[in-house]
């Protein structure tokens, strides 16, 4: 119930404007977001690299409403890829197709993502297409399958979400076409017509898809902070004799740093998703929805600040 309410609020633009200017919300966001500028993101990635962790950098922002805005986002990604190259950072980028103009016109989106992919190719880098809500799943996978992957096979990969019923079939298709998949549970509010309503089913689906990808997939990204699933993955690769350079674990910036470091110490590859930029409101709300205890953390701070002011 709380998760659904938070995800509903994540789509309210007026609240977004209010929260973005709120000091406390900004402070809380800094736990999950590297900062507002490219410099902030580069600093965060340098720190991760020093700990043996690679990164995927995400310029925050979702659907854009004009072709100019979409082109500006693509330009920022190009600058980001150049910067990663000159600084020799260990990382790649994650991109949302709606930020490339998917809601404006397919041609606009293709031009922009094409620009980013060409630059990624010239730097021998990689672009992950983040997956958004289910209204975009088919469109995104179709564009990937028909246009992007055939032209940039080494540069582009997808994300599949275990909460969707369709994902088991999408995993099989990805295995057959040898494309790279990041597997996550899914962060959006979805109807029972398309997604498992019960968490236990989402988790079970995750484990099934993960085993398929670990055994037969192409360098899958196992994106989760779920300790039980991580333990399952470790036992599975051990038992199946799957080498540690055939997959990687992925986690979000600021979430379970203890687990991130433990995995590195144990000799696994770990990549952290590093978001930055001014448009952090919907991202922050999805992180809150994943862990209602985060809401209590904010409320606790609010109460402490209010009491502090009275004193
Ligand atoms: C690298 C990466 C990329 C992602 N990309 C996408 C994407 O493209 N599309 C998409 O829909 N979703 C994406 N997600 C989000 C994902 O779908 C889940 O919503 C999110 O990872 C939480 O699920 P979980 O697997 O960690 O398991 P959960 O069962 O939700 O959480 C397991 C445990 O992890 C910890 N945890 C999880 N989330 C938080 C949090 N926000 N704050 C503090 N602790 C937390 C808690 O200890 C919790 O008990 C991505 C996640 C990762 C790690």
mmCIF file of C-alpha atoms in Angstrom, residues 95 117 126-130 144 149 152-159 179-182:
data_model
loop_
_atom_site.group_PDB
_atom_site.id
_atom_site.type_symbol
_atom_site.label_atom_id
_atom_site.label_comp_id
_atom_site.label_asym_id
_atom_site.label_seq_id
_atom_site.Cartn_x
_atom_site.Cartn_y
_atom_site.Cartn_z
ATOM 1 C CA UNK A 95 20.319 5.622 -20.696
ATOM 2 C CA UNK A 117 26.155 4.587 -29.299
ATOM 3 C CA UNK A 126 28.946 0.271 -23.491
ATOM 4 C CA UNK A 127 25.423 1.692 -23.194
ATOM 5 C CA UNK A 128 22.755 0.011 -21.093
ATOM 6 C CA UNK A 129 19.156 0.848 -21.969
ATOM 7 C CA UNK A 130 17.395 1.190 -18.623
ATOM 8 C CA UNK A 144 16.686 -2.817 -29.499
ATOM 9 C CA UNK A 149 21.523 -4.378 -31.442
ATOM 10 C CA UNK A 152 25.884 -1.885 -32.336
ATOM 11 C CA UNK A 153 26.067 -5.487 -31.059
ATOM 12 C CA UNK A 154 29.041 -4.892 -28.785
ATOM 13 C CA UNK A 155 27.873 -1.549 -27.429
ATOM 14 C CA UNK A 156 24.296 -1.969 -26.271
ATOM 15 C CA UNK A 157 22.387 -4.084 -23.772
ATOM 16 C CA UNK A 158 18.933 -4.268 -22.210
ATOM 17 C CA UNK A 159 17.321 -4.538 -18.804
ATOM 18 C CA UNK A 179 22.759 -9.931 -26.079
ATOM 19 C CA UNK A 180 23.733 -8.583 -22.699
ATOM 20 C CA UNK A 181 20.994 -8.388 -20.064
ATOM 21 C CA UNK A 182 20.816 -6.641 -16.704
#
